Short mmCIF file of C-alpha atoms and ligand atoms in Angstrom, two decimals:
data_model
loop_
_atom_site.label_atom_id
_atom_site.label_comp_id
_atom_site.label_asym_id
_atom_site.label_seq_id
_atom_site.Cartn_x
_atom_site.Cartn_y
_atom_site.Cartn_z
CA MET A 20 -33.29 -81.74 10.34
CA THR A 21 -36.88 -81.91 11.52
CA LYS A 22 -38.19 -85.03 13.19
CA ASN A 23 -39.32 -87.90 11.00
CA GLU A 24 -37.93 -86.38 7.85
CA ARG A 25 -36.27 -89.68 7.02
CA THR A 26 -37.66 -93.18 6.97
CA MET A 27 -36.20 -96.55 7.76
CA VAL A 28 -37.98 -99.80 6.99
CA VAL A 29 -37.28 -102.48 9.60
CA ILE A 30 -37.77 -106.12 8.55
CA PRO A 31 -37.10 -109.00 10.97
CA GLY A 32 -37.45 -111.83 8.39
CA ASP A 33 -37.18 -115.49 9.41
CA GLY A 34 -35.50 -117.63 12.09
CA ILE A 35 -33.41 -115.53 14.47
CA GLY A 36 -34.44 -112.39 12.52
CA SER A 37 -36.98 -111.18 15.07
CA GLU A 38 -34.56 -111.74 17.97
CA ILE A 39 -31.64 -109.81 16.47
CA ILE A 40 -33.83 -107.07 14.99
CA GLY A 41 -35.55 -106.79 18.39
CA GLN A 42 -32.25 -105.73 19.97
CA ALA A 43 -31.27 -103.50 17.04
CA SER A 44 -34.65 -101.73 17.35
CA ARG A 45 -33.92 -100.94 21.01
CA VAL A 46 -30.66 -99.34 19.87
CA VAL A 47 -32.48 -97.35 17.16
CA GLU A 48 -34.89 -96.09 19.86
CA TRP A 49 -31.93 -95.10 22.03
CA PHE A 50 -30.49 -92.93 19.25
CA ASP A 51 -33.90 -91.45 18.63
CA ARG A 52 -34.38 -90.57 22.29
CA HIS A 53 -30.85 -89.46 23.19
CA ARG A 54 -29.42 -88.17 19.92
CA GLY A 55 -32.53 -86.85 18.14
CA LEU A 56 -32.13 -89.22 15.21
CA GLY A 57 -35.78 -88.62 14.29
CA LEU A 58 -36.41 -91.57 12.03
CA ASP A 59 -39.85 -92.55 10.83
CA ILE A 60 -39.77 -96.35 11.32
CA LYS A 61 -41.94 -98.61 9.17
CA GLU A 62 -42.13 -102.27 10.14
CA ARG A 63 -42.58 -104.80 7.37
CA GLN A 64 -41.91 -108.49 6.73
CA LEU A 65 -40.39 -110.68 4.05
CA GLY A 66 -39.29 -114.28 3.85
CA VAL A 67 -40.73 -117.73 4.46
CA ASN A 68 -43.18 -116.27 6.99
CA VAL A 69 -44.67 -114.12 4.20
CA TYR A 70 -44.66 -116.99 1.70
CA GLU A 71 -46.73 -119.12 4.07
CA LYS A 72 -49.48 -116.46 4.07
CA HIS A 73 -49.24 -114.90 0.63
CA GLY A 74 -47.42 -117.32 -1.69
CA THR A 75 -44.58 -114.86 -2.33
CA LEU A 76 -41.45 -114.08 -0.32
CA ILE A 77 -42.07 -110.34 -0.57
CA GLN A 78 -45.26 -108.40 -1.23
CA ASP A 79 -45.25 -105.50 -3.70
CA GLU A 80 -46.19 -103.06 -0.93
CA THR A 81 -43.09 -104.05 1.03
CA LEU A 82 -40.88 -103.63 -2.01
CA GLU A 83 -42.39 -100.18 -2.58
CA ALA A 84 -41.77 -99.26 1.09
CA ILE A 85 -38.11 -100.32 0.76
CA GLU A 86 -37.77 -98.35 -2.46
CA ALA A 87 -39.29 -95.20 -0.91
CA ALA A 88 -37.28 -95.38 2.34
CA ASP A 89 -33.89 -93.85 3.02
CA ALA A 90 -32.68 -97.17 4.40
CA THR A 91 -33.85 -100.66 5.31
CA LEU A 92 -32.61 -102.65 8.31
CA PHE A 93 -33.07 -106.37 7.79
CA GLY A 94 -32.56 -109.54 9.87
CA ALA A 95 -32.36 -112.72 7.81
CA ILE A 96 -34.30 -114.98 5.47
CA GLY A 97 -34.55 -118.75 5.01
CA GLY A 98 -34.74 -121.81 7.19
CA ASP A 99 -37.40 -124.46 7.49
CA GLY A 100 -39.58 -124.58 4.43
CA TYR A 101 -37.36 -122.40 2.24
CA ASP A 102 -36.09 -125.23 0.08
CA GLU A 103 -39.64 -126.46 -0.57
CA ILE A 104 -40.68 -123.11 -2.07
CA PRO A 105 -40.83 -123.42 -5.88
CA ARG A 106 -37.55 -122.33 -7.39
CA HIS A 107 -39.05 -119.63 -9.62
CA ILE A 108 -40.60 -117.95 -6.55
CA ARG A 109 -37.30 -118.09 -4.71
CA THR A 110 -35.39 -116.57 -7.64
CA GLU A 111 -38.04 -113.98 -8.50
CA THR A 112 -39.01 -112.78 -5.01
CA GLY A 113 -36.08 -113.77 -2.77
CA LEU A 114 -33.53 -111.44 -1.25
CA LEU A 115 -31.16 -111.67 -4.21
CA SER A 116 -33.90 -110.42 -6.52
CA VAL A 117 -34.86 -107.55 -4.15
CA ARG A 118 -31.27 -106.32 -4.13
CA ARG A 119 -31.14 -106.59 -7.90
CA ARG A 120 -34.52 -104.96 -8.58
CA LEU A 121 -33.43 -101.95 -6.54
CA ALA A 122 -30.00 -101.92 -8.24
CA MET A 123 -28.12 -102.32 -4.95
CA PHE A 124 -24.95 -103.59 -6.59
CA ALA A 125 -22.34 -102.59 -4.01
CA ASN A 126 -22.27 -104.84 -0.96
CA ILE A 127 -19.88 -103.42 1.63
CA ARG A 128 -18.80 -105.93 4.26
CA PRO A 129 -16.40 -104.57 6.87
CA VAL A 130 -14.31 -107.15 8.72
CA VAL A 131 -12.93 -105.71 11.93
CA ALA A 132 -11.19 -107.63 14.70
CA PHE A 133 -12.31 -106.24 18.05
CA ASP A 134 -9.38 -106.42 20.46
CA ALA A 135 -11.49 -108.11 23.11
CA LEU A 136 -12.41 -110.92 20.71
CA VAL A 137 -8.97 -111.75 19.46
CA ASP A 138 -8.96 -114.88 21.63
CA ALA A 139 -12.40 -115.96 20.41
CA SER A 140 -11.10 -116.37 16.86
CA SER A 141 -10.05 -119.77 15.58
CA LEU A 142 -7.03 -117.99 14.08
CA LYS A 143 -3.90 -117.05 16.05
CA PRO A 144 -4.14 -113.74 17.97
CA GLU A 145 -1.13 -112.24 16.15
CA ILE A 146 -2.83 -112.90 12.80
CA VAL A 147 -6.16 -111.40 13.85
CA ARG A 148 -5.21 -108.42 16.03
CA GLY A 149 -5.62 -105.13 14.17
CA VAL A 150 -7.47 -106.46 11.11
CA ASN A 151 -9.64 -103.76 9.57
CA MET A 152 -10.66 -104.51 6.01
CA ILE A 153 -13.66 -104.20 3.72
CA ILE A 154 -14.84 -106.89 1.35
CA LEU A 155 -16.78 -105.19 -1.44
CA ARG A 156 -18.94 -107.82 -3.11
CA GLU A 157 -20.64 -107.14 -6.46
CA LEU A 158 -24.26 -107.96 -5.80
CA ASN A 159 -26.32 -107.66 -8.97
CA GLY A 160 -24.43 -109.74 -11.51
CA GLY A 161 -22.07 -112.65 -11.89
CA LEU A 162 -22.81 -116.29 -11.25
CA TYR A 163 -25.98 -115.69 -9.22
CA PHE A 164 -27.77 -113.87 -12.05
CA GLY A 165 -26.08 -114.74 -15.36
CA GLN A 166 -28.17 -116.29 -18.12
CA PRO A 167 -28.62 -119.02 -19.21
CA ARG A 168 -29.30 -120.83 -15.97
CA GLY A 169 -31.45 -123.78 -15.02
CA ILE A 170 -31.81 -127.51 -14.57
CA GLU A 171 -32.66 -129.50 -17.71
CA ASP A 172 -33.38 -133.11 -18.58
CA ILE A 173 -30.69 -134.67 -20.73
CA GLY A 174 -32.38 -138.05 -21.20
CA ASN A 175 -31.93 -141.41 -19.53
CA GLY A 176 -33.37 -139.93 -16.34
CA GLU A 177 -30.31 -137.68 -16.06
CA ARG A 178 -30.24 -133.91 -15.60
CA ARG A 179 -27.86 -131.03 -16.10
CA GLY A 180 -27.67 -127.97 -13.84
CA PHE A 181 -25.97 -124.83 -15.13
CA ASN A 182 -25.31 -121.19 -14.31
CA THR A 183 -23.39 -118.49 -16.12
CA MET A 184 -20.84 -116.08 -14.71
CA ALA A 185 -21.07 -112.96 -16.84
CA TYR A 186 -20.11 -109.30 -16.36
CA THR A 187 -20.24 -106.33 -18.69
CA THR A 188 -17.74 -103.49 -18.71
CA PRO A 189 -20.17 -101.04 -16.98
CA GLU A 190 -20.99 -103.60 -14.26
CA ILE A 191 -17.31 -104.12 -13.50
CA ARG A 192 -16.46 -100.42 -13.61
CA ARG A 193 -19.28 -99.27 -11.33
CA VAL A 194 -18.37 -101.67 -8.52
CA ALA A 195 -14.64 -101.12 -9.03
CA ARG A 196 -15.26 -97.36 -8.76
CA VAL A 197 -16.91 -97.88 -5.34
CA GLY A 198 -13.87 -99.94 -4.35
CA PHE A 199 -11.41 -97.25 -5.44
CA GLU A 200 -13.45 -94.57 -3.63
CA LEU A 201 -13.53 -96.62 -0.41
CA ALA A 202 -9.79 -97.24 -0.68
CA LYS A 203 -9.16 -93.52 -1.19
CA GLU A 204 -11.01 -92.74 2.08
CA ARG A 205 -9.10 -95.44 3.97
CA GLY A 206 -5.62 -96.87 3.47
CA GLY A 207 -5.33 -96.16 -0.27
CA HIS A 208 -5.03 -99.85 -1.23
CA LEU A 209 -7.44 -101.86 -3.39
CA THR A 210 -7.12 -105.60 -4.00
CA SER A 211 -9.17 -106.96 -6.89
CA VAL A 212 -9.99 -110.65 -6.64
CA ASP A 213 -10.83 -112.68 -9.74
CA LYS A 214 -10.07 -115.96 -11.49
CA ALA A 215 -8.44 -114.44 -14.56
CA ASN A 216 -6.20 -117.47 -15.07
CA ALA A 217 -9.16 -119.80 -15.69
CA LEU A 218 -12.23 -117.69 -16.57
CA ASP A 219 -12.74 -115.31 -19.51
CA VAL A 220 -15.00 -113.20 -17.33
CA GLY A 221 -12.13 -112.96 -14.84
CA GLU A 222 -9.78 -111.78 -17.58
CA LEU A 223 -12.22 -109.01 -18.52
CA TRP A 224 -12.73 -108.13 -14.83
CA ARG A 225 -9.00 -107.67 -14.32
CA GLU A 226 -8.48 -105.65 -17.52
CA GLU A 227 -11.33 -103.28 -16.67
CA VAL A 228 -10.22 -102.73 -13.07
CA ILE A 229 -6.69 -101.95 -14.26
CA ARG A 230 -8.03 -99.55 -16.91
CA LEU A 231 -10.25 -97.68 -14.43
CA GLY A 232 -7.43 -97.45 -11.90
CA ALA A 233 -5.04 -96.00 -14.48
CA GLU A 234 -7.64 -93.53 -15.79
CA GLU A 235 -9.14 -92.24 -12.55
CA TYR A 236 -7.30 -93.52 -9.48
CA PRO A 237 -3.56 -93.44 -10.13
CA ASP A 238 -2.93 -92.73 -6.43
CA VAL A 239 -4.65 -95.88 -5.19
CA LEU A 240 -2.33 -98.86 -4.90
CA LEU A 241 -3.95 -101.69 -6.89
CA ASN A 242 -3.05 -105.35 -6.77
CA HIS A 243 -4.76 -108.52 -7.98
CA LEU A 244 -5.22 -111.97 -6.48
CA TYR A 245 -6.78 -115.12 -7.85
CA VAL A 246 -9.73 -116.08 -5.67
CA ASP A 247 -8.21 -119.35 -4.48
CA ASN A 248 -5.09 -117.56 -3.25
CA ALA A 249 -7.21 -114.71 -1.84
CA MET A 250 -9.12 -117.16 0.37
CA LEU A 251 -5.82 -118.50 1.69
CA GLN A 252 -4.54 -114.97 2.34
CA VAL A 253 -7.69 -114.06 4.32
CA VAL A 254 -6.83 -116.67 6.93
CA ARG A 255 -3.02 -116.52 6.57
CA ASP A 256 -2.36 -112.78 6.63
CA PRO A 257 -5.58 -110.70 6.61
CA LYS A 258 -3.75 -107.52 7.65
CA GLN A 259 -2.42 -107.17 4.09
CA PHE A 260 -5.94 -106.11 2.99
CA ASP A 261 -7.51 -102.67 3.04
CA VAL A 262 -10.38 -102.90 0.50
CA VAL A 263 -11.10 -106.02 -1.56
CA VAL A 264 -13.41 -105.85 -4.58
CA THR A 265 -14.73 -109.04 -6.10
CA GLU A 266 -17.45 -110.92 -7.97
CA ASN A 267 -20.79 -111.83 -6.34
CA THR A 268 -20.18 -115.50 -5.47
CA PHE A 269 -16.51 -115.01 -4.62
CA GLY A 270 -17.45 -112.18 -2.24
CA ASP A 271 -20.19 -114.24 -0.62
CA ILE A 272 -17.80 -117.08 0.16
CA MET A 273 -14.84 -114.90 1.06
CA SER A 274 -16.78 -112.86 3.63
CA ASP A 275 -18.11 -115.96 5.43
CA CYS A 276 -14.52 -117.18 5.58
CA ALA A 277 -13.41 -113.78 6.91
CA ALA A 278 -15.96 -114.18 9.72
CA ALA A 279 -13.33 -116.41 11.35
CA ILE A 280 -11.38 -113.20 11.98
CA GLY A 281 -14.22 -111.51 13.85
CA GLY A 282 -14.83 -114.65 15.88
CA SER A 283 -18.31 -115.44 14.51
CA LEU A 284 -20.67 -114.93 11.59
CA GLY A 285 -22.87 -113.13 14.12
CA MET A 286 -20.39 -110.22 14.31
CA LEU A 287 -20.35 -109.05 10.68
CA PRO A 288 -22.54 -106.26 9.29
CA SER A 289 -23.15 -105.24 5.69
CA ALA A 290 -24.55 -102.46 3.55
CA SER A 291 -25.95 -102.90 0.04
CA LEU A 292 -26.04 -99.65 -1.90
CA SER A 293 -27.17 -98.44 -5.30
CA ASP A 294 -25.66 -95.50 -7.15
CA PRO A 295 -27.20 -92.16 -6.13
CA ASP A 296 -30.07 -90.91 -8.34
CA LYS A 297 -30.34 -87.34 -9.69
CA GLU A 298 -31.46 -86.08 -6.26
CA GLY A 299 -28.57 -87.88 -4.60
CA ARG A 300 -30.83 -90.56 -3.04
CA ARG A 301 -29.56 -94.10 -2.86
CA GLN A 302 -31.25 -97.41 -2.23
CA ALA A 303 -29.68 -98.80 0.93
CA PHE A 304 -30.18 -102.14 2.65
CA TYR A 305 -28.40 -102.95 5.92
CA GLU A 306 -28.19 -106.48 7.30
CA PRO A 307 -25.86 -108.90 9.07
CA ILE A 308 -24.03 -111.21 6.66
CA HIS A 309 -25.32 -114.38 8.29
CA GLY A 310 -28.51 -116.30 7.57
CA CYS A 311 -31.52 -117.05 9.77
CA ALA A 312 -29.65 -119.69 11.85
CA PRO A 313 -32.53 -122.18 12.20
CA ASP A 314 -30.43 -124.30 14.58
CA ILE A 315 -30.62 -121.62 17.29
CA ALA A 316 -33.81 -119.74 16.36
CA GLY A 317 -36.26 -119.02 19.19
CA GLN A 318 -33.70 -119.68 21.93
CA ASN A 319 -32.66 -116.08 22.67
CA VAL A 320 -28.99 -117.00 22.18
CA ALA A 321 -28.20 -115.42 18.79
CA ASN A 322 -25.59 -112.69 18.63
CA PRO A 323 -27.27 -109.39 17.68
CA ILE A 324 -24.01 -107.47 17.14
CA GLY A 325 -23.80 -107.95 13.34
CA THR A 326 -27.29 -106.45 13.06
CA ILE A 327 -26.55 -103.59 15.46
CA LEU A 328 -23.31 -102.84 13.59
CA SER A 329 -25.39 -102.80 10.39
CA PHE A 330 -27.45 -100.00 11.94
CA ALA A 331 -24.17 -98.17 12.68
CA MET A 332 -23.40 -98.49 8.96
CA ALA A 333 -26.85 -97.02 8.19
CA MET A 334 -26.04 -94.02 10.38
CA ARG A 335 -22.75 -93.58 8.53
CA HIS A 336 -23.83 -94.21 4.92
CA SER A 337 -27.51 -93.13 4.88
CA PHE A 338 -28.12 -90.70 7.75
CA GLU A 339 -24.91 -88.63 7.75
CA ARG A 340 -24.30 -89.45 11.41
CA PRO A 341 -20.68 -90.62 11.45
CA GLU A 342 -20.17 -89.55 15.08
CA ASP A 343 -23.20 -91.56 16.16
CA ALA A 344 -21.94 -94.55 14.18
CA THR A 345 -18.60 -94.29 15.99
CA LEU A 346 -20.40 -93.92 19.33
CA LEU A 347 -22.30 -97.15 18.71
CA GLU A 348 -19.18 -99.01 17.58
CA SER A 349 -17.39 -97.81 20.74
CA ALA A 350 -20.28 -99.00 22.91
CA ILE A 351 -20.00 -102.44 21.30
CA ALA A 352 -16.21 -102.51 21.75
CA ASN A 353 -16.67 -101.56 25.44
CA THR A 354 -19.34 -104.23 25.90
CA LEU A 355 -16.99 -106.86 24.53
CA ALA A 356 -14.08 -105.49 26.58
CA ALA A 357 -16.25 -105.90 29.69
CA GLY A 358 -16.40 -109.63 28.91
CA VAL A 359 -20.04 -109.77 27.79
CA ARG A 360 -20.36 -112.61 25.28
CA THR A 361 -23.06 -114.52 23.48
CA ALA A 362 -22.26 -118.23 23.06
CA ASP A 363 -20.83 -117.89 19.52
CA ILE A 364 -18.06 -115.54 20.72
CA ALA A 365 -17.49 -117.11 24.14
CA GLY A 366 -13.78 -117.84 23.61
CA ASP A 367 -12.44 -118.60 27.09
CA VAL A 368 -15.13 -116.60 28.91
CA SER A 369 -17.07 -119.07 31.05
CA THR A 370 -20.46 -117.30 31.30
CA THR A 371 -22.37 -116.34 28.19
CA VAL A 372 -25.41 -114.09 27.91
CA SER A 373 -28.66 -114.15 25.96
CA THR A 374 -29.49 -112.05 22.90
CA THR A 375 -31.57 -109.75 25.11
CA ALA A 376 -28.83 -109.41 27.72
CA MET A 377 -26.34 -108.47 25.00
CA GLY A 378 -28.81 -105.74 23.96
CA ASP A 379 -29.06 -104.59 27.60
CA ALA A 380 -25.26 -104.43 27.91
CA ILE A 381 -24.83 -102.39 24.71
CA LEU A 382 -27.55 -99.93 25.82
CA ASP A 383 -25.83 -99.65 29.19
CA GLN A 384 -22.52 -98.80 27.49
CA LEU A 385 -24.30 -96.23 25.30
CA ASP A 386 -25.73 -94.63 28.47
CA ARG A 387 -22.26 -94.51 30.01
CA LEU A 388 -20.66 -92.97 26.90
CA ALA A 389 -23.44 -90.38 26.63
CA ARG A 390 -23.05 -89.21 30.25
P1 NAD B 409 -26.46 -119.24 8.82
O1 NAD B 409 -25.65 -118.01 8.66
O2 NAD B 409 -27.90 -119.08 9.10
O3 NAD B 409 -25.83 -120.14 9.99
C1 NAD B 409 -24.52 -120.69 9.94
C2 NAD B 409 -24.03 -120.98 11.37
O4 NAD B 409 -23.74 -119.74 12.03
C3 NAD B 409 -25.10 -121.68 12.23
O5 NAD B 409 -24.45 -122.58 13.08
C4 NAD B 409 -25.71 -120.55 13.02
O6 NAD B 409 -26.25 -120.95 14.26
C5 NAD B 409 -24.53 -119.60 13.20
N1 NAD B 409 -24.98 -118.21 13.28
C6 NAD B 409 -25.45 -117.43 12.26
N2 NAD B 409 -25.81 -116.24 12.72
C7 NAD B 409 -25.56 -116.24 14.05
C8 NAD B 409 -25.73 -115.28 15.08
N3 NAD B 409 -26.23 -114.05 14.85
N4 NAD B 409 -25.39 -115.63 16.34
C9 NAD B 409 -24.88 -116.83 16.61
N5 NAD B 409 -24.69 -117.79 15.67
C10 NAD B 409 -25.03 -117.49 14.40
O7 NAD B 409 -26.23 -120.10 7.48
P2 NAD B 409 -26.88 -121.47 6.98
O8 NAD B 409 -27.08 -122.38 8.16
O9 NAD B 409 -26.02 -121.89 5.88
O10 NAD B 409 -28.30 -121.07 6.40
C11 NAD B 409 -29.52 -121.11 7.13
C12 NAD B 409 -30.61 -120.46 6.29
O11 NAD B 409 -30.32 -119.07 6.11
C13 NAD B 409 -30.73 -121.06 4.89
O12 NAD B 409 -32.10 -121.15 4.55
C14 NAD B 409 -30.02 -120.04 4.00
O13 NAD B 409 -30.52 -120.02 2.68
C15 NAD B 409 -30.33 -118.74 4.72
N6 NAD B 409 -29.37 -117.65 4.50
C16 NAD B 409 -29.88 -116.40 4.49
C17 NAD B 409 -29.01 -115.32 4.37
C18 NAD B 409 -29.58 -113.93 4.44
O14 NAD B 409 -30.66 -113.74 4.98
N7 NAD B 409 -28.90 -112.92 3.95
C19 NAD B 409 -27.64 -115.52 4.27
C20 NAD B 409 -27.14 -116.83 4.33
C21 NAD B 409 -28.03 -117.90 4.45
#
């Protein structure tokens, strides 16, 4: 691989975005300098900060840069002013629409309990210790995109808001296939989460997942949970899960709930992937699962680990650098084991560090591991 053969777009976004991406960028530089990663980095912006200047959340040029790149590393969007942006601009140019326009339908959200953080979780240590699961959220369909949708006047000064949860057979099969493939590489167990007892779309979801499993993945153990029970199981006995595949909204909610396992929303990374094209290239977007945390923005206290772990996912899924991904994950585990904590994962540690100091500590652990 020659230098700069591959490109990564880096987008801070809003709120804490620039703080967490700032630390992730230092880690990217470390891998460039010490491991010859050789990425061509292109910095761009999207979000409320772009809307204030250009009247859109994302400019076409940025969308084109994302589309042309091998991967995008993103911070977060939203915060002050977001809700005042006209709804059609939010739906047409917001993050959900970017993921959909680039057909990134598979949102992989690993939930791993670091040993050192077991006490920082609000759940009991014996429930959390050893959890290593993936929530695979369908990202291009379901309740967030189904038509019809809207808010309409129904007379007498009253209104009606409505959305539609809809999935086609191909939409269900393509995300279920990613789930089966992930399960095959891991513990061989896929849990499909739906609401088949109450929703027609859930009934179809379950039938199609069963059909695909029987046709192509007879060796993967498949079970099904209703989403309400699945949420309970995530906090009651998360070790029963290997890979979970589920609808867009269900996956969104379930993964925030699963953040209780990792100790904080700030710990969880994600990857959004399209299917490969004819040349084998995929659209790939890496970001922490949390939002722009306006309550702590600008204070240098946000946890950058979810973002840095997202870059580890980029090395694994986009840059064929699994050893480097493992190296980075080990550096983070060592940092946490050394008792370095941002405020959100303080647990019973009395001194917490800033966003920047967490970046320093992770770079220090990388230096030690590379010696
Ligand atoms: P949020 O994830 O921004 O924050 C929820 C809570 O978690 C807050 O208390 C916050 O301080 C904390 N938190 C989040 N990330 C953290 C980190 N890295 N370190 C320490 N603490 C962290 O969710 P919200 O408050 O519901 O939403 C705020 C804004 O973000 C809204 O405008 C929302 O639309 C947007 N949002 C964006 C995304 C995204 O960019 N993908 C996701 C969710 C919400």
